[in-house]
Tab-separated table of C-alpha atoms in Angstrom:
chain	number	residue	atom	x	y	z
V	1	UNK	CA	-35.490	121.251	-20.666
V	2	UNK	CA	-38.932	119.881	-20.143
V	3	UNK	CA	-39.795	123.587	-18.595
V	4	UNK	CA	-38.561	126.993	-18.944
V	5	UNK	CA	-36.824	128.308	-16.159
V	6	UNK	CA	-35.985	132.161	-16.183
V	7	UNK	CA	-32.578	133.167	-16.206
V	8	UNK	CA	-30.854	133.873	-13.022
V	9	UNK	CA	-33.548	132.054	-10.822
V	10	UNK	CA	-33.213	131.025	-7.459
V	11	UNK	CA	-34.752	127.486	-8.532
V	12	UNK	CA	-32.518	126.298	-11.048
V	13	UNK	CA	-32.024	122.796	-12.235
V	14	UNK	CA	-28.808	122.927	-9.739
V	15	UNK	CA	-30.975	123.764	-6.982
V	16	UNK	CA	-34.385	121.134	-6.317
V	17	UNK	CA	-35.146	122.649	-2.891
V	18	UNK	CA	-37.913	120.648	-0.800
V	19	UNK	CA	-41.103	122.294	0.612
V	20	UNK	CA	-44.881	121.630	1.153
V	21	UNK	CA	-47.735	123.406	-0.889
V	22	UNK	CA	-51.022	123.442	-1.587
V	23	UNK	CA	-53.633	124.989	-4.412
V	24	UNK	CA	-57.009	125.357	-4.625
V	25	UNK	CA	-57.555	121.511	-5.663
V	26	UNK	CA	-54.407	119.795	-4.157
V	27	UNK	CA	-54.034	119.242	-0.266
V	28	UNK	CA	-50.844	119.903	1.144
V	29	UNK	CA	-48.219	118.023	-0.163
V	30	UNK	CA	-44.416	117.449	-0.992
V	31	UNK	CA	-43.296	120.254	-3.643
V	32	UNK	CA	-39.705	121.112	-5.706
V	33	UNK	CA	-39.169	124.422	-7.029
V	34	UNK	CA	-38.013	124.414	-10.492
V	35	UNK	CA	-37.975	128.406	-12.229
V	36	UNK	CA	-41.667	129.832	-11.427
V	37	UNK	CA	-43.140	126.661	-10.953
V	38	UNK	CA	-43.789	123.573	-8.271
V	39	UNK	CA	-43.310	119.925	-9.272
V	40	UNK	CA	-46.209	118.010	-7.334
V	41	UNK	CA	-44.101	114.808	-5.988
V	42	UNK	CA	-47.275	113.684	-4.823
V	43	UNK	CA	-48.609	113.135	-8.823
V	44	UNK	CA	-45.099	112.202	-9.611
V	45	UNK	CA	-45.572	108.972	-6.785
V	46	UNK	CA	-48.459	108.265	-9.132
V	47	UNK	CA	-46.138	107.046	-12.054
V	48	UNK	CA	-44.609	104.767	-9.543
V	49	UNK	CA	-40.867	106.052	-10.471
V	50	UNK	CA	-39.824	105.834	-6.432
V	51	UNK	CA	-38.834	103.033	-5.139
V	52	UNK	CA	-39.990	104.013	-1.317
V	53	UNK	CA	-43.409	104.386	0.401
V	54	UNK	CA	-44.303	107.181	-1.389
V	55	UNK	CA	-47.236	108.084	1.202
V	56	UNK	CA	-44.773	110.176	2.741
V	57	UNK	CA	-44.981	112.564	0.101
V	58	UNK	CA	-48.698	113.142	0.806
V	59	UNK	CA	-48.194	114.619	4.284
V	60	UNK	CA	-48.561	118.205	5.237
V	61	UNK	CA	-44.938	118.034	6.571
V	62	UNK	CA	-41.754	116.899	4.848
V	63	UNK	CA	-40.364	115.044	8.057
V	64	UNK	CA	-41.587	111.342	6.779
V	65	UNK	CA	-39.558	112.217	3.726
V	66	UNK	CA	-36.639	113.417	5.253
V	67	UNK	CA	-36.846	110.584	8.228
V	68	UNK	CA	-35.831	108.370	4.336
V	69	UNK	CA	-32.313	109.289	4.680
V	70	UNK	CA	-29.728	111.032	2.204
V	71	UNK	CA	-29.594	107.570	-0.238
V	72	UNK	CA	-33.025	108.056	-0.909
V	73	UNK	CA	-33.511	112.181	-0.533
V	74	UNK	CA	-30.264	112.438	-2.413
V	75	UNK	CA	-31.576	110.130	-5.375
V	76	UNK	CA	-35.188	111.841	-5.660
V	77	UNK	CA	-33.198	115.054	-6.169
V	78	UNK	CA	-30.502	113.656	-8.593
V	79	UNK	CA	-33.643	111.543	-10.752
V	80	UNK	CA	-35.593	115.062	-10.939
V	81	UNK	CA	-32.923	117.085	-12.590
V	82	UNK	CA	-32.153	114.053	-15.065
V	83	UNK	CA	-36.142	113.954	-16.046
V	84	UNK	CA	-36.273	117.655	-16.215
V	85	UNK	CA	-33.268	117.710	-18.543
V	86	UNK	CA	-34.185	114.969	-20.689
V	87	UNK	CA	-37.102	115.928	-23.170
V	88	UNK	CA	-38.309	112.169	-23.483
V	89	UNK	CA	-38.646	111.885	-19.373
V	90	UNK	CA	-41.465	110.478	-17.633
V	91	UNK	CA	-42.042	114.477	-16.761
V	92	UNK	CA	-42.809	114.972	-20.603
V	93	UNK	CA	-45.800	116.341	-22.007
V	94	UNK	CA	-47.496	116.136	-18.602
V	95	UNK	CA	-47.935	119.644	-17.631
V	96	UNK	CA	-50.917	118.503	-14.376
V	97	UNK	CA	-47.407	117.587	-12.684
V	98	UNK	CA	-46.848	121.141	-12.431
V	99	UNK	CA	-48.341	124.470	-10.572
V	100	UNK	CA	-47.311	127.857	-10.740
V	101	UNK	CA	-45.673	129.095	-7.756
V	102	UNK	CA	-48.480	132.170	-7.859
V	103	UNK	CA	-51.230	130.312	-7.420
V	104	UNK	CA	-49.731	127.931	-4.673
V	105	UNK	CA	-49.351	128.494	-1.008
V	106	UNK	CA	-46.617	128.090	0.891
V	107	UNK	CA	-46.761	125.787	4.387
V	108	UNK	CA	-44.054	125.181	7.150
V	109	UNK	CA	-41.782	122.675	5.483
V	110	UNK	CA	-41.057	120.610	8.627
V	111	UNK	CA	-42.748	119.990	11.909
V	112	UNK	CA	-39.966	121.692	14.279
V	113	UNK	CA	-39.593	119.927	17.623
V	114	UNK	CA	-36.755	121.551	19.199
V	115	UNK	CA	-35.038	124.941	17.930
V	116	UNK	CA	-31.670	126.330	19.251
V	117	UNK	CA	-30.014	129.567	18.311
V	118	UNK	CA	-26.454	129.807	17.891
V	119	UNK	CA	-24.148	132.883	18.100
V	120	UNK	CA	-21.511	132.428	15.774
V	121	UNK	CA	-20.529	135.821	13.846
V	122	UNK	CA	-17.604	137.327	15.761
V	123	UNK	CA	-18.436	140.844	13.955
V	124	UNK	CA	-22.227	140.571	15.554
V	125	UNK	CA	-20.676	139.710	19.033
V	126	UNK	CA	-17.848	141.854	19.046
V	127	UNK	CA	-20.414	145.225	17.710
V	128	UNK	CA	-22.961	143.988	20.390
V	129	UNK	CA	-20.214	143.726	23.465
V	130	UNK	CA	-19.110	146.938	22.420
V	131	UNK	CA	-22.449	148.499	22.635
V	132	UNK	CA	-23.335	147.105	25.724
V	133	UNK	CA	-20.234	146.249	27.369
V	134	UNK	CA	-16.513	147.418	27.593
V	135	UNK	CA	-15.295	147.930	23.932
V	136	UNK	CA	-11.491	147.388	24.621
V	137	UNK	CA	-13.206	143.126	26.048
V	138	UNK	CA	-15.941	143.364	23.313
V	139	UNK	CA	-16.107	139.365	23.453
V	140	UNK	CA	-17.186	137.514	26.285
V	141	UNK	CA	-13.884	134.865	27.391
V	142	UNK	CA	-15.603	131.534	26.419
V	143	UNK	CA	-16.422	133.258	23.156
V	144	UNK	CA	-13.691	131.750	21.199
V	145	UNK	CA	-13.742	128.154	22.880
V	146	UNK	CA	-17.360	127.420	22.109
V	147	UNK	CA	-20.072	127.719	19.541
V	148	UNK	CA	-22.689	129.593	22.091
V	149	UNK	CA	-26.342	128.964	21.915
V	150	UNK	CA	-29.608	129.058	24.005
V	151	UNK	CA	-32.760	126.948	23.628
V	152	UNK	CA	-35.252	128.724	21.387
V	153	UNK	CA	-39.291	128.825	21.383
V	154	UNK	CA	-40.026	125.607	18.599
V	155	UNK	CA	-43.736	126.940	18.651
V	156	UNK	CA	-43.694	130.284	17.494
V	157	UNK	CA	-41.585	129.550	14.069
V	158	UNK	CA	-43.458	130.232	11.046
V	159	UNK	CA	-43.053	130.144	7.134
V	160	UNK	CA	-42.689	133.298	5.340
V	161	UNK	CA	-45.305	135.643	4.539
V	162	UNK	CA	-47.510	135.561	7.614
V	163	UNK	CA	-47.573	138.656	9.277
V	164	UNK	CA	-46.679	139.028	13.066
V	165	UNK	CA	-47.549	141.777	15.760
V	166	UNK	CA	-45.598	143.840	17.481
V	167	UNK	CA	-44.914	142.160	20.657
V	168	UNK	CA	-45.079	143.652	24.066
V	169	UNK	CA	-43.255	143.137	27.422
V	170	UNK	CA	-41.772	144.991	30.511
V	171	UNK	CA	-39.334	147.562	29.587
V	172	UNK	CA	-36.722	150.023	31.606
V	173	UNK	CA	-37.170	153.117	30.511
V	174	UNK	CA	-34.055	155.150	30.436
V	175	UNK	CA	-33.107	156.685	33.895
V	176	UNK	CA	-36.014	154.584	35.317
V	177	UNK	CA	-35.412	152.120	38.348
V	178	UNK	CA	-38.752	150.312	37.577
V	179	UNK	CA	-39.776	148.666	34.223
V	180	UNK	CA	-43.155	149.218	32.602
V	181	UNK	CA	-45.318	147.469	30.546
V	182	UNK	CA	-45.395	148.474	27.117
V	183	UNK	CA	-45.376	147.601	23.287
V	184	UNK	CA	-41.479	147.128	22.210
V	185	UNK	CA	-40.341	150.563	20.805
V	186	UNK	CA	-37.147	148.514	19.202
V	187	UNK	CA	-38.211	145.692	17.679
V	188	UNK	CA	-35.546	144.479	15.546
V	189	UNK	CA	-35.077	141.703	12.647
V	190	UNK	CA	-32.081	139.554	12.711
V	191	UNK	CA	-30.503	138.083	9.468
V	192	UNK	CA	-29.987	134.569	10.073
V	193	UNK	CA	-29.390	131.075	8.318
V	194	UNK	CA	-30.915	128.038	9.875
V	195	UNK	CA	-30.288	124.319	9.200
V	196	UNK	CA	-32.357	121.499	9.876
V	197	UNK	CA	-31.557	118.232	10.915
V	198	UNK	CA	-32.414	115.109	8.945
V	199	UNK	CA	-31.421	112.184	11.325
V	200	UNK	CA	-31.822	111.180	14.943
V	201	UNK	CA	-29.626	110.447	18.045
V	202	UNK	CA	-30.773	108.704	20.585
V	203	UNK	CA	-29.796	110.229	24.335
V	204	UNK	CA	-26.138	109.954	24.952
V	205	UNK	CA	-24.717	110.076	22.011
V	206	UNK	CA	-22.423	112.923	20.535
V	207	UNK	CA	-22.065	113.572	16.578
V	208	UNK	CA	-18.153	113.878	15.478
V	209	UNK	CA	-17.446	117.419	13.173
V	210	UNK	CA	-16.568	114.608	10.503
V	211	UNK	CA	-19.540	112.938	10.745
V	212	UNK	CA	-22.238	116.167	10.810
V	213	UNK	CA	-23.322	116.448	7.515
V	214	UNK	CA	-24.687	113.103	6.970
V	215	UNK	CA	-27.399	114.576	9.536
V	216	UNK	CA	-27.728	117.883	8.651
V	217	UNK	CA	-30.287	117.788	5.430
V	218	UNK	CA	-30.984	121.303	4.381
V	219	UNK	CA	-31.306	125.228	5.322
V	220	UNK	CA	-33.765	127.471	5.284
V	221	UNK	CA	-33.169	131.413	5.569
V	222	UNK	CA	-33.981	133.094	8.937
V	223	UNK	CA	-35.517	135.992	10.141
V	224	UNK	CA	-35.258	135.895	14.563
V	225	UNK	CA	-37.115	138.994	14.945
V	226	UNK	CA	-35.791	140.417	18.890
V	227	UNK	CA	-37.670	142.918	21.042
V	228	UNK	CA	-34.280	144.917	21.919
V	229	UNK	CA	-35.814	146.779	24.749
V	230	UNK	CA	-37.476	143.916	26.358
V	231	UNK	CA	-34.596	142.290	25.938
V	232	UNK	CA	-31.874	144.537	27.522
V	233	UNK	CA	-34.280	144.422	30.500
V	234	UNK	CA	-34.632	140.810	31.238
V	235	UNK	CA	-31.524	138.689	29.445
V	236	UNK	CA	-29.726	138.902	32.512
V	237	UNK	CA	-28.794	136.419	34.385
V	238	UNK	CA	-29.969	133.599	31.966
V	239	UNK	CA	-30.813	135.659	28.328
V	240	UNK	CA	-33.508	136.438	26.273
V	241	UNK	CA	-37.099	135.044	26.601
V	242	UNK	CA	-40.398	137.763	25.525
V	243	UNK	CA	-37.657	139.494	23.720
V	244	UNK	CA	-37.335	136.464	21.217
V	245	UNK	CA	-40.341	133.714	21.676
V	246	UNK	CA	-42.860	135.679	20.475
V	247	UNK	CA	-42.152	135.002	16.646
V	248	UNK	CA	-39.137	133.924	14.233
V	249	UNK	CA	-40.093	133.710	10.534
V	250	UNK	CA	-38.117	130.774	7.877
V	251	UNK	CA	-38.267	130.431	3.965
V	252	UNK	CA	-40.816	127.791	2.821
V	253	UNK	CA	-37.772	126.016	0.098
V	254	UNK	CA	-35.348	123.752	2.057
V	255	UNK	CA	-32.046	123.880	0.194
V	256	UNK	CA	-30.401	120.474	0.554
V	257	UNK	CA	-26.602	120.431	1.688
V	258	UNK	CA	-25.934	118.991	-1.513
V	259	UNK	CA	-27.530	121.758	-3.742
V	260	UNK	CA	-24.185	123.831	-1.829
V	261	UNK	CA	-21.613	121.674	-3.031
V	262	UNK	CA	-19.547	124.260	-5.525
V	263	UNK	CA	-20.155	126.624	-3.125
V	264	UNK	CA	-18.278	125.709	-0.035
V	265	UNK	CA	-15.273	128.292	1.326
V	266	UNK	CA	-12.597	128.370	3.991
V	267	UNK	CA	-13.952	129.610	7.300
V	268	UNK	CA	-12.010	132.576	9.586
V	269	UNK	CA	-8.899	131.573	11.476
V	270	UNK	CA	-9.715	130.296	14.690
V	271	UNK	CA	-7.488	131.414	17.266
V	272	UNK	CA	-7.072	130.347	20.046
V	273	UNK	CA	-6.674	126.503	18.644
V	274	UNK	CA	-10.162	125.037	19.352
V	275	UNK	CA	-10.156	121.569	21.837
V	276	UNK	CA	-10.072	118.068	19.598
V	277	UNK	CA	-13.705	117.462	19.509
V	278	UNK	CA	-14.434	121.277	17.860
V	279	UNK	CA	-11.555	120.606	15.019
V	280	UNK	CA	-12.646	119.915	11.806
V	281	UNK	CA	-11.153	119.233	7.887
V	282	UNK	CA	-12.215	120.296	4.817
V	283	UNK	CA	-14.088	124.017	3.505
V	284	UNK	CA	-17.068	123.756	6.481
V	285	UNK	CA	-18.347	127.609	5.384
V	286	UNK	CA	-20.293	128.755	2.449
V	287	UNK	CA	-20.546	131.667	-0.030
V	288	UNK	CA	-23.897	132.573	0.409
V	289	UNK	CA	-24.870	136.313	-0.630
V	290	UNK	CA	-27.383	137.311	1.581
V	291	UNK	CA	-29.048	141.097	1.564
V	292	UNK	CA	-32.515	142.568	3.707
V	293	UNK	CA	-34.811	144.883	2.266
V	294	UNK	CA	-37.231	147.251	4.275
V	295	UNK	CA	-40.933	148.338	2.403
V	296	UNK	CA	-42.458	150.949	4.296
V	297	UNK	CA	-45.949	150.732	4.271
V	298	UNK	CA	-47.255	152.091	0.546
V	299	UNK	CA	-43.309	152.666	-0.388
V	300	UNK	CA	-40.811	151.315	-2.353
V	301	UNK	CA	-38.433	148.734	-1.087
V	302	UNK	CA	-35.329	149.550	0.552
V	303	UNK	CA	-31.918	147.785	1.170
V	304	UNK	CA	-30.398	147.965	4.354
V	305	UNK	CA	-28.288	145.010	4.369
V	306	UNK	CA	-25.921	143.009	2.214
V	307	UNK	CA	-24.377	140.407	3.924
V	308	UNK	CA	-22.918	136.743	3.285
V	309	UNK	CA	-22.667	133.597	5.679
V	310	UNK	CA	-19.194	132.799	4.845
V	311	UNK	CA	-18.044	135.257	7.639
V	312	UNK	CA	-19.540	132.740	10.405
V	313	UNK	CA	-16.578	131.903	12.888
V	314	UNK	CA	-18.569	128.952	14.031
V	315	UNK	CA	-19.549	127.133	10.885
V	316	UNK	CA	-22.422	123.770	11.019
V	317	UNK	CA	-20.440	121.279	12.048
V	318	UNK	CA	-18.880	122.522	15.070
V	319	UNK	CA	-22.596	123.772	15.964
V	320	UNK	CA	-23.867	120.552	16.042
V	321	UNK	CA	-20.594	118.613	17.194
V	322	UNK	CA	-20.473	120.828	20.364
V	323	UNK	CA	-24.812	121.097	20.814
V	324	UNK	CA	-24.763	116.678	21.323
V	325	UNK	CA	-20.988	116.275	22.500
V	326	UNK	CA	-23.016	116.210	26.070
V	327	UNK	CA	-25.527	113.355	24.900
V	328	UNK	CA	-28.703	115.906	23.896
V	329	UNK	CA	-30.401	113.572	21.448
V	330	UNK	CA	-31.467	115.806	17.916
V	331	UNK	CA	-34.831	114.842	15.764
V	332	UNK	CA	-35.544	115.002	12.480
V	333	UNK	CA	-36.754	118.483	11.301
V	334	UNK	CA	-35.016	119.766	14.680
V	335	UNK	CA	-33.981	123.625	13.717
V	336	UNK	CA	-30.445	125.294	14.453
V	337	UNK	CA	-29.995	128.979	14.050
V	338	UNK	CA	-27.076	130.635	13.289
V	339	UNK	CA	-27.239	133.702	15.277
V	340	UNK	CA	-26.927	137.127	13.423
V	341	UNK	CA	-24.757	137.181	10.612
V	342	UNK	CA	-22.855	140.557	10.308
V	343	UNK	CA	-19.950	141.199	8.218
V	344	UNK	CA	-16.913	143.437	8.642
V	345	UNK	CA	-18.387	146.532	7.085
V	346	UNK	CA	-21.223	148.611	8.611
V	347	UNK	CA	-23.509	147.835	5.290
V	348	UNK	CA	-23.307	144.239	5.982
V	349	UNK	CA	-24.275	144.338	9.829
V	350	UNK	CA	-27.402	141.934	10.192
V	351	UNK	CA	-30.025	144.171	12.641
V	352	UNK	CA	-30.719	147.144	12.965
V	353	UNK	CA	-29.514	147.461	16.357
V	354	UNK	CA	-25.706	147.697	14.806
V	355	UNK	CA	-26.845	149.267	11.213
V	356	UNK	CA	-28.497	152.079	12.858
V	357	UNK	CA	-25.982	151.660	16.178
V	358	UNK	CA	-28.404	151.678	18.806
V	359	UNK	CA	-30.426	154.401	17.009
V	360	UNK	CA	-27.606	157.113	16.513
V	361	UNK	CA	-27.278	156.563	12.679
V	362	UNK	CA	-30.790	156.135	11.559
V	363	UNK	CA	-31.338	154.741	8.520
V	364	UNK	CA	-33.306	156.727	5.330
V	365	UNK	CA	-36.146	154.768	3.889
V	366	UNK	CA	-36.930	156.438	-0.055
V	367	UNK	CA	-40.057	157.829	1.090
V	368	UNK	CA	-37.768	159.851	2.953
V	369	UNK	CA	-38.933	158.551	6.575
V	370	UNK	CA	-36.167	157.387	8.747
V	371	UNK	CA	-35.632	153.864	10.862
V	372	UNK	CA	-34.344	153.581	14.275
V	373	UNK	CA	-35.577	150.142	14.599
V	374	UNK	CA	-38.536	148.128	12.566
V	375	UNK	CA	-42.163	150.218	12.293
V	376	UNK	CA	-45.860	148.978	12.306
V	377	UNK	CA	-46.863	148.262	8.329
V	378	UNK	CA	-42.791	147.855	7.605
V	379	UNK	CA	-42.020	144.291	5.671
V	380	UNK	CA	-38.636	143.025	6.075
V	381	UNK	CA	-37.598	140.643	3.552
V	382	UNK	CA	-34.395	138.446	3.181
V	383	UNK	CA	-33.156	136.867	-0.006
V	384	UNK	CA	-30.334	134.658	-0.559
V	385	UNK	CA	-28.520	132.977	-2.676
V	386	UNK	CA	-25.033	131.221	-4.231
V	387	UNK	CA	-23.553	132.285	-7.517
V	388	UNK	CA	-20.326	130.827	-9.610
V	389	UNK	CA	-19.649	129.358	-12.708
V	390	UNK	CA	-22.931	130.104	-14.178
V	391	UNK	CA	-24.796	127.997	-11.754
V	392	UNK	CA	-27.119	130.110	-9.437
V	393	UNK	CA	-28.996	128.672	-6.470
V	394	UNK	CA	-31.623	130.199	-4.271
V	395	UNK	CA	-33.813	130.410	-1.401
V	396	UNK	CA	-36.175	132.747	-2.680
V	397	UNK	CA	-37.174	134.873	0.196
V	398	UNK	CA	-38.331	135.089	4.042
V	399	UNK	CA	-40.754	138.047	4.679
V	400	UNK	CA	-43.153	139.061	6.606
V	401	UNK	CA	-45.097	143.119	7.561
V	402	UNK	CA	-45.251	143.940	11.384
V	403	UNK	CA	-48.910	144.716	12.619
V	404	UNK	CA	-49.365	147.006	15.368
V	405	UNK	CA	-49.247	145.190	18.726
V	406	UNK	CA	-53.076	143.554	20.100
């Protein structure tokens, strides 16, 4: 191996995830993360080993690159893990090619034009309609028939590790018949996947289940922080707006489709039988362990959350089959959410609104202070990642510490 990678990394040779980076002396540019460190596929271009216009690696965004298409994205991934492996590579005895994660920062990987959330974990809907509606008709009755989703704020999505501040809205308080203006008292994370889109449509045309993964190039974890209180005031009629648009937070590593290969799994049952253009073949879910951790201000980390996306009822394809059935064109570097993923048992519920149940089973931090919903100075951080066979891919993490609201 032309460089050590540490056992059980996110970034192993099976992995090669995409982002864009930047040191002290190198401008923002086209990255891989292999163990601790970044391969510069800018200075690779140099050694004129691609056989495209490699300018596209030079850009502070990776949609040029993507915009390629999988014969060429998929190749640059498969030649990197053959150079890395062999000893006599190209990559050899050139150690300028690489930079230590450390001393690198991070940048949004894509250039996000259009973001829509989905809301595809039957445990998340069915605890939320119980909550809030009747228990015994926990799911809405077009639940089952289509992946929902609303049209998200494309603007406010950020990369990991910038910190946000507490947003603020009208609220109802409780036996109130007028809202006030206040900073959210419940502001929430939400444990989310997203996946990003790698190939356009033009308007009116629709993108079969079989066909979906040719344009769906990578995902990203997802953190869709929601103001719970602002939202239970103003989501009806038509949903969520202050409550949500204010900030989401993604991981900076793009994990290509491919990368998830050993890992794909049977999805739930879908009952009632789903109409023709929803219907699908093949393993369309994916084992990916997924846990969030709360640090309280000068405290230790704390696990509130281990979760995996293989409990999605709606899995990728049918998200994106039923989002351009109606002729919505997609973009390159377009974002899809997946909506909260909660599993069956309460340790694996993906906000705090159903780990902590609307704030009657608060959670214990270890510095012994307790969490209704998310504090000022709290950092949430997701990780996740695949493991079988001894091959172990990753996303590293999303994360980010809540400031007190402006």
């Amino acid at each position: 191996m032309i460089i050590n990678i540490p056992e059980n990394s996110d970034f192993s040779i099976h992995n090669i995830p995409f982002g864009i980076f930047s040191t002290a002396d190198r401008s923002p540019r086209a990255g891989v993360a292999i163990g601790d460190h970044i391969l510069d596929l800018a200075a690779v271009a140099e050694l004129d080993v691609f056989d495209f216009n490699t300018a596209v690696l030079e850009k502070d965004t990776l949609n040029d690159f993507i915009s390629l298409g999988k014969a060429i994205t998929k190749k640059v991934r498969v030649d990197i893990q053959h150079w890395l492996k062999d000893e006599a590579s190209i990559l050899a005895g050139k150690p300028e090619l690489f930079v230590l994660q450390s001393e690198a920062n991070m940048h949004m990987p894509v250039a996000i034009g259009d973001y829509t959330d989905f809301y595809s974990s039957i445990e998340h809907a069915t605890n939320v309609g119980k909550m809030f509606r009747d228990p015994e008709n926990a799911l809405l009755p077009n639940w089952k028939h289509i992946p929902v989703g609303y049209h998200g704020r494309a603007s406010s999505i950020i990369v990991s590790g910038e910190p946000i501040h507490r947003p603020k809205g009208q609220v109802l308080p409780r036996d109130a018949s007028t809202p006030v203006f206040q900073a959210s008292a419940r502001l929430d994370f939400e444990l989310e996947m997203g996946f990003i889109t790698g190939r356009n449509t033009a308007i009116g045309e629709s993108i079969a289940t079989k066909d979906a993964e040719d344009y769906i190039f990578g995902m990203v974890l997802l953190n869709d922080w929601s103001a719970r209180d602002i939202q239970k005031w103003e989501y009806v009629p038509l949903g969520p707006f202050l409550a949500k648009n204010f900030a989401s937070h993604i991981s900076p590593w793009i994990v290509t489709l491919e990368a998830f290969e050993p890992f794909r799994v049977s999805g739930p049952q879908q009952e009632p039988k789903v109409l023709p253009y929803l219907e699908y073949e093949g393993n369309k879910n994916y084992d990916i362990q997924l846990e969030v951790d709360i640090t309280p201000e000068g405290s230790e980390e704390k696990t509130v959350c281990r979760s995996n996306f293989k409990y999605m009822y709606w899995n990728m394809v049918q998200q994106l089959a039923h989002h351009s059935v109606n002729g919505c064109n997609i973009n390159v570097g377009d974002l899809y959410g997946s909506g909260t993923i909660s599993g069956k048992d309460e340790n694996s519920y993906g906000s705090m609104l159903e780990l902590a149940w609307m704030g009657t089973k608060p959670i214990k931090m270890k510095d012994g202070t307790e969490r209704k919903f998310i504090n000022d100075g709290d950092t949430v951080t997701m990780r996740g990642y695949s493991e079988k066979d001894g091959i172990r891919i990753g996303f590293g993490e999303v994360s980010a510490k809540i400031l007190p609201a402006k």
